[in-house]
Amino acid sequence: MAFDVGMLLGNIMNRLSTSDHQSVVSINLFVALICACIVVGHLLEENRWMNESITALVIGLCTGVVILLISGGKNSRILVFSEDLFFIYLLPPIIFNAGFQVKKKSFFRNFSTIMLFGAVGTLISFIIISFGAIGIFKKMNIGDLDIGDYLAIGAIFSATDSVCTLQVLSQDDTPLLYSLVFGEGVVNDATSVVLFNAVQNFDLSHISTSKALQLVGNFLYLFASSTILGVVSGLLSAYIIKKLYFGRHSTDREVAIMILMAYLSYLLAELFYLSAILTVFFCGIVMSHYTWHNVTESSRVTTKHAFATLSFIAEIFIFLYVGMDALDIEKWKFVSDSPGISVQVSSILLGLVMVGRAAFVFPLSFLSNLTKKSPEEKIGFNKQIVIWWAGLMRGAVSVALAYNQFTRGGHTQLRGNAVMITSTITVVLFSTGVFGLMTKPLIRFMLPSPKHLTRMISSEPTTPKSFIVPLLESAQDSEADLGQHIPRPNSLRMLLSTPSHTVHRYWRKFDNAFMRPVFGGRGFVPFVPGSPTEPSDH
């Protein structure tokens, strides 16, 4: 008996040690591949066709081919996809850094258009893709899919790739396009996740008007509460750092509290079933306006580069894995008997994505232009085409939602689910590769003078000086502007179309009078060891 127990324990320990060794090998390979992506991306930096996302996808595909050959066609990946890994560890630094570094004036100047595209546009795209999938896929032999699966397909393919957008659009060269497409991408991702969760949680067997209204109300509640949580988290971090002056003893504490408070806001949103994407994005905006100015100079430099570095590594990791997992033999063997079906499904989904995006970009741009009087602020037809094209890319959010809906623990056992997973990966690879490659040349062709656009649209300094620009305020605005006479708007249309500076003016007065004295911000001088006085509270 003792011998049997000993043998059993020995086998268990051998398996554990083998498993641990495999994990170490996998992690080493991934770290080496990330380094390779950085090196290759640097060498191709001047190439107008390539970016880090496409480079990581290509290297992931090549690695998958090598692993597939070494394993004799049995395996192409070294890690099993985990939704938790993506949503809990990889996505937060990307979205937070985007909010932390976004040019706030351009973003909030176009906030109504961003919300129109991100919320209403995503809903339109969701409806078109869902009903298109129901009408077409039910006539094809792709497996057993219910109404919930078809609606989930609508949510999955309504999610644009805001990560890739960051790399194909320039915040300095095309600020209007960047703020619109990226801002829409963040709101779009949040809306898609909310719709996806609603599809999974609601009883879809009996759809009624009351349930539709309940879904709309749920979305509005999630958006408002998620935004408030992000703002409160950012303000709390600013207040704590301003009052306790961590920098007098250690800049490490300042940096640590900023990173942890940002991550805590994301986890709290997940804990309360809110939209963590929106929460951490607005937390980043508030932190860049208040918290960042309350820390010492060395902490400012450290946090700026730390957030950017974490975001950069997470982006490469995501695209590297998607490229590697594209050749997973387990999923493709289910569609190997009828590869034409997978190609048809992928083509149909791409067509629905293009139609669904066009159905809201052009009409909503027309509505947005009605509220703009200045020609420079209007979205011209060429810009609309670029916005439509840049938003066609599908990425890691779509992959994560597809795995959540159609796999169990990263594995697929049903033919219909395998078809949807392989089709999702095909759409992601094609859209990122083709649409991503063509975006920069398309911008050069459709908008040949980006520097001229920059001068007309934005007077903000380039990063990293943009950190100094306060929320909703241009670098060239002065306190004297507050005394200038600006006609008071007497209608909602006038408020939306002409004197946007009036809103900014009221915000600056409120910010200077109430917010900065409590939460700090630009003008607050943090305590420096050895200085004769502590920082003034202004």
PDB file of N, CA, C and O in Angstrom, residues 376-406:
ATOM      1  N   GLU A 376     -14.053  74.120 -40.253  1.00  0.00           N
ATOM      2  CA  GLU A 376     -12.963  73.284 -39.774  1.00  0.00           C
ATOM      3  C   GLU A 376     -13.438  72.221 -38.799  1.00  0.00           C
ATOM      4  O   GLU A 376     -12.805  71.182 -38.640  1.00  0.00           O
ATOM      5  N   GLU A 377     -14.550  72.491 -38.094  1.00  0.00           N
ATOM      6  CA  GLU A 377     -15.050  71.544 -37.109  1.00  0.00           C
ATOM      7  C   GLU A 377     -15.996  70.510 -37.723  1.00  0.00           C
ATOM      8  O   GLU A 377     -16.316  69.515 -37.082  1.00  0.00           O
ATOM      9  N   LYS A 378     -16.436  70.758 -38.949  1.00  0.00           N
ATOM     10  CA  LYS A 378     -17.339  69.816 -39.597  1.00  0.00           C
ATOM     11  C   LYS A 378     -16.554  68.614 -40.120  1.00  0.00           C
ATOM     12  O   LYS A 378     -15.373  68.704 -40.449  1.00  0.00           O
ATOM     13  N   ILE A 379     -17.245  67.491 -40.191  1.00  0.00           N
ATOM     14  CA  ILE A 379     -16.635  66.260 -40.675  1.00  0.00           C
ATOM     15  C   ILE A 379     -16.910  66.157 -42.167  1.00  0.00           C
ATOM     16  O   ILE A 379     -18.025  65.810 -42.580  1.00  0.00           O
ATOM     17  N   GLY A 380     -15.917  66.488 -42.975  1.00  0.00           N
ATOM     18  CA  GLY A 380     -16.076  66.432 -44.426  1.00  0.00           C
ATOM     19  C   GLY A 380     -16.204  65.002 -44.926  1.00  0.00           C
ATOM     20  O   GLY A 380     -15.955  64.037 -44.192  1.00  0.00           O
ATOM     21  N   PHE A 381     -16.565  64.877 -46.202  1.00  0.00           N
ATOM     22  CA  PHE A 381     -16.795  63.540 -46.757  1.00  0.00           C
ATOM     23  C   PHE A 381     -15.519  62.704 -46.736  1.00  0.00           C
ATOM     24  O   PHE A 381     -15.557  61.503 -46.441  1.00  0.00           O
ATOM     25  N   ASN A 382     -14.379  63.318 -47.050  1.00  0.00           N
ATOM     26  CA  ASN A 382     -13.114  62.581 -47.013  1.00  0.00           C
ATOM     27  C   ASN A 382     -12.807  62.082 -45.608  1.00  0.00           C
ATOM     28  O   ASN A 382     -12.324  60.957 -45.425  1.00  0.00           O
ATOM     29  N   LYS A 383     -13.074  62.915 -44.611  1.00  0.00           N
ATOM     30  CA  LYS A 383     -12.851  62.492 -43.225  1.00  0.00           C
ATOM     31  C   LYS A 383     -13.809  61.377 -42.837  1.00  0.00           C
ATOM     32  O   LYS A 383     -13.449  60.456 -42.098  1.00  0.00           O
ATOM     33  N   GLN A 384     -15.041  61.450 -43.337  1.00  0.00           N
ATOM     34  CA  GLN A 384     -16.014  60.392 -43.043  1.00  0.00           C
ATOM     35  C   GLN A 384     -15.545  59.054 -43.598  1.00  0.00           C
ATOM     36  O   GLN A 384     -15.710  58.015 -42.942  1.00  0.00           O
ATOM     37  N   ILE A 385     -14.955  59.072 -44.791  1.00  0.00           N
ATOM     38  CA  ILE A 385     -14.443  57.828 -45.377  1.00  0.00           C
ATOM     39  C   ILE A 385     -13.315  57.260 -44.522  1.00  0.00           C
ATOM     40  O   ILE A 385     -13.254  56.043 -44.263  1.00  0.00           O
ATOM     41  N   VAL A 386     -12.413  58.134 -44.056  1.00  0.00           N
ATOM     42  CA  VAL A 386     -11.307  57.675 -43.213  1.00  0.00           C
ATOM     43  C   VAL A 386     -11.845  57.121 -41.895  1.00  0.00           C
ATOM     44  O   VAL A 386     -11.378  56.082 -41.401  1.00  0.00           O
ATOM     45  N   ILE A 387     -12.827  57.802 -41.285  1.00  0.00           N
ATOM     46  CA  ILE A 387     -13.422  57.323 -40.035  1.00  0.00           C
ATOM     47  C   ILE A 387     -14.073  55.967 -40.253  1.00  0.00           C
ATOM     48  O   ILE A 387     -13.941  55.049 -39.424  1.00  0.00           O
ATOM     49  N   TRP A 388     -14.796  55.831 -41.369  1.00  0.00           N
ATOM     50  CA  TRP A 388     -15.430  54.542 -41.676  1.00  0.00           C
ATOM     51  C   TRP A 388     -14.382  53.454 -41.848  1.00  0.00           C
ATOM     52  O   TRP A 388     -14.500  52.360 -41.284  1.00  0.00           O
ATOM     53  N   TRP A 389     -13.334  53.748 -42.590  1.00  0.00           N
ATOM     54  CA  TRP A 389     -12.304  52.744 -42.877  1.00  0.00           C
ATOM     55  C   TRP A 389     -11.513  52.377 -41.625  1.00  0.00           C
ATOM     56  O   TRP A 389     -11.276  51.189 -41.351  1.00  0.00           O
ATOM     57  N   ALA A 390     -11.083  53.382 -40.852  1.00  0.00           N
ATOM     58  CA  ALA A 390     -10.250  53.122 -39.666  1.00  0.00           C
ATOM     59  C   ALA A 390     -11.004  52.322 -38.617  1.00  0.00           C
ATOM     60  O   ALA A 390     -10.390  51.599 -37.825  1.00  0.00           O
ATOM     61  N   GLY A 391     -12.331  52.442 -38.589  1.00  0.00           N
ATOM     62  CA  GLY A 391     -13.115  51.706 -37.604  1.00  0.00           C
ATOM     63  C   GLY A 391     -13.510  50.313 -38.033  1.00  0.00           C
ATOM     64  O   GLY A 391     -14.233  49.622 -37.309  1.00  0.00           O
ATOM     65  N   LEU A 392     -13.045  49.874 -39.214  1.00  0.00           N
ATOM     66  CA  LEU A 392     -13.376  48.529 -39.688  1.00  0.00           C
ATOM     67  C   LEU A 392     -12.507  47.458 -39.039  1.00  0.00           C
ATOM     68  O   LEU A 392     -12.834  46.272 -39.126  1.00  0.00           O
ATOM     69  N   MET A 393     -11.401  47.858 -38.420  1.00  0.00           N
ATOM     70  CA  MET A 393     -10.500  46.873 -37.814  1.00  0.00           C
ATOM     71  C   MET A 393     -11.141  46.242 -36.585  1.00  0.00           C
ATOM     72  O   MET A 393     -11.718  46.924 -35.744  1.00  0.00           O
ATOM     73  N   ARG A 394     -11.027  44.945 -36.503  1.00  0.00           N
ATOM     74  CA  ARG A 394     -11.512  44.194 -35.350  1.00  0.00           C
ATOM     75  C   ARG A 394     -10.311  43.556 -34.671  1.00  0.00           C
ATOM     76  O   ARG A 394      -9.377  43.116 -35.341  1.00  0.00           O
ATOM     77  N   GLY A 395     -10.332  43.519 -33.330  1.00  0.00           N
ATOM     78  CA  GLY A 395      -9.149  43.072 -32.620  1.00  0.00           C
ATOM     79  C   GLY A 395      -9.436  42.207 -31.419  1.00  0.00           C
ATOM     80  O   GLY A 395     -10.329  41.350 -31.434  1.00  0.00           O
ATOM     81  N   ALA A 396      -8.668  42.465 -30.360  1.00  0.00           N
ATOM     82  CA  ALA A 396      -8.646  41.570 -29.212  1.00  0.00           C
ATOM     83  C   ALA A 396      -9.986  41.523 -28.472  1.00  0.00           C
ATOM     84  O   ALA A 396     -10.338  40.479 -27.909  1.00  0.00           O
ATOM     85  N   VAL A 397     -10.722  42.621 -28.424  1.00  0.00           N
ATOM     86  CA  VAL A 397     -12.021  42.598 -27.731  1.00  0.00           C
ATOM     87  C   VAL A 397     -12.972  41.638 -28.435  1.00  0.00           C
ATOM     88  O   VAL A 397     -13.670  40.838 -27.787  1.00  0.00           O
ATOM     89  N   SER A 398     -12.995  41.664 -29.769  1.00  0.00           N
ATOM     90  CA  SER A 398     -13.842  40.737 -30.518  1.00  0.00           C
ATOM     91  C   SER A 398     -13.422  39.294 -30.263  1.00  0.00           C
ATOM     92  O   SER A 398     -14.271  38.413 -30.086  1.00  0.00           O
ATOM     93  N   VAL A 399     -12.111  39.043 -30.252  1.00  0.00           N
ATOM     94  CA  VAL A 399     -11.613  37.692 -30.001  1.00  0.00           C
ATOM     95  C   VAL A 399     -12.010  37.230 -28.599  1.00  0.00           C
ATOM     96  O   VAL A 399     -12.483  36.095 -28.407  1.00  0.00           O
ATOM     97  N   ALA A 400     -11.832  38.094 -27.598  1.00  0.00           N
ATOM     98  CA  ALA A 400     -12.160  37.727 -26.219  1.00  0.00           C
ATOM     99  C   ALA A 400     -13.645  37.425 -26.062  1.00  0.00           C
ATOM    100  O   ALA A 400     -14.026  36.443 -25.408  1.00  0.00           O
ATOM    101  N   LEU A 401     -14.508  38.252 -26.662  1.00  0.00           N
ATOM    102  CA  LEU A 401     -15.949  38.013 -26.564  1.00  0.00           C
ATOM    103  C   LEU A 401     -16.341  36.739 -27.308  1.00  0.00           C
ATOM    104  O   LEU A 401     -17.212  35.981 -26.841  1.00  0.00           O
ATOM    105  N   ALA A 402     -15.713  36.476 -28.451  1.00  0.00           N
ATOM    106  CA  ALA A 402     -16.015  35.260 -29.209  1.00  0.00           C
ATOM    107  C   ALA A 402     -15.612  34.016 -28.416  1.00  0.00           C
ATOM    108  O   ALA A 402     -16.365  33.025 -28.377  1.00  0.00           O
ATOM    109  N   TYR A 403     -14.450  34.045 -27.792  1.00  0.00           N
ATOM    110  CA  TYR A 403     -14.035  32.914 -26.966  1.00  0.00           C
ATOM    111  C   TYR A 403     -14.984  32.727 -25.790  1.00  0.00           C
ATOM    112  O   TYR A 403     -15.292  31.608 -25.387  1.00  0.00           O
ATOM    113  N   ASN A 404     -15.432  33.836 -25.213  1.00  0.00           N
ATOM    114  CA  ASN A 404     -16.359  33.768 -24.083  1.00  0.00           C
ATOM    115  C   ASN A 404     -17.675  33.111 -24.483  1.00  0.00           C
ATOM    116  O   ASN A 404     -18.252  32.336 -23.711  1.00  0.00           O
ATOM    117  N   GLN A 405     -18.158  33.396 -25.684  1.00  0.00           N
ATOM    118  CA  GLN A 405     -19.450  32.885 -26.130  1.00  0.00           C
ATOM    119  C   GLN A 405     -19.368  31.465 -26.695  1.00  0.00           C
ATOM    120  O   GLN A 405     -20.260  30.648 -26.460  1.00  0.00           O
ATOM    121  N   PHE A 406     -18.290  31.172 -27.424  1.00  0.00           N
ATOM    122  CA  PHE A 406     -18.275  29.943 -28.214  1.00  0.00           C
ATOM    123  C   PHE A 406     -17.246  28.909 -27.764  1.00  0.00           C
ATOM    124  O   PHE A 406     -17.040  27.912 -28.460  1.00  0.00           O
TER     125      PHE A 406
END
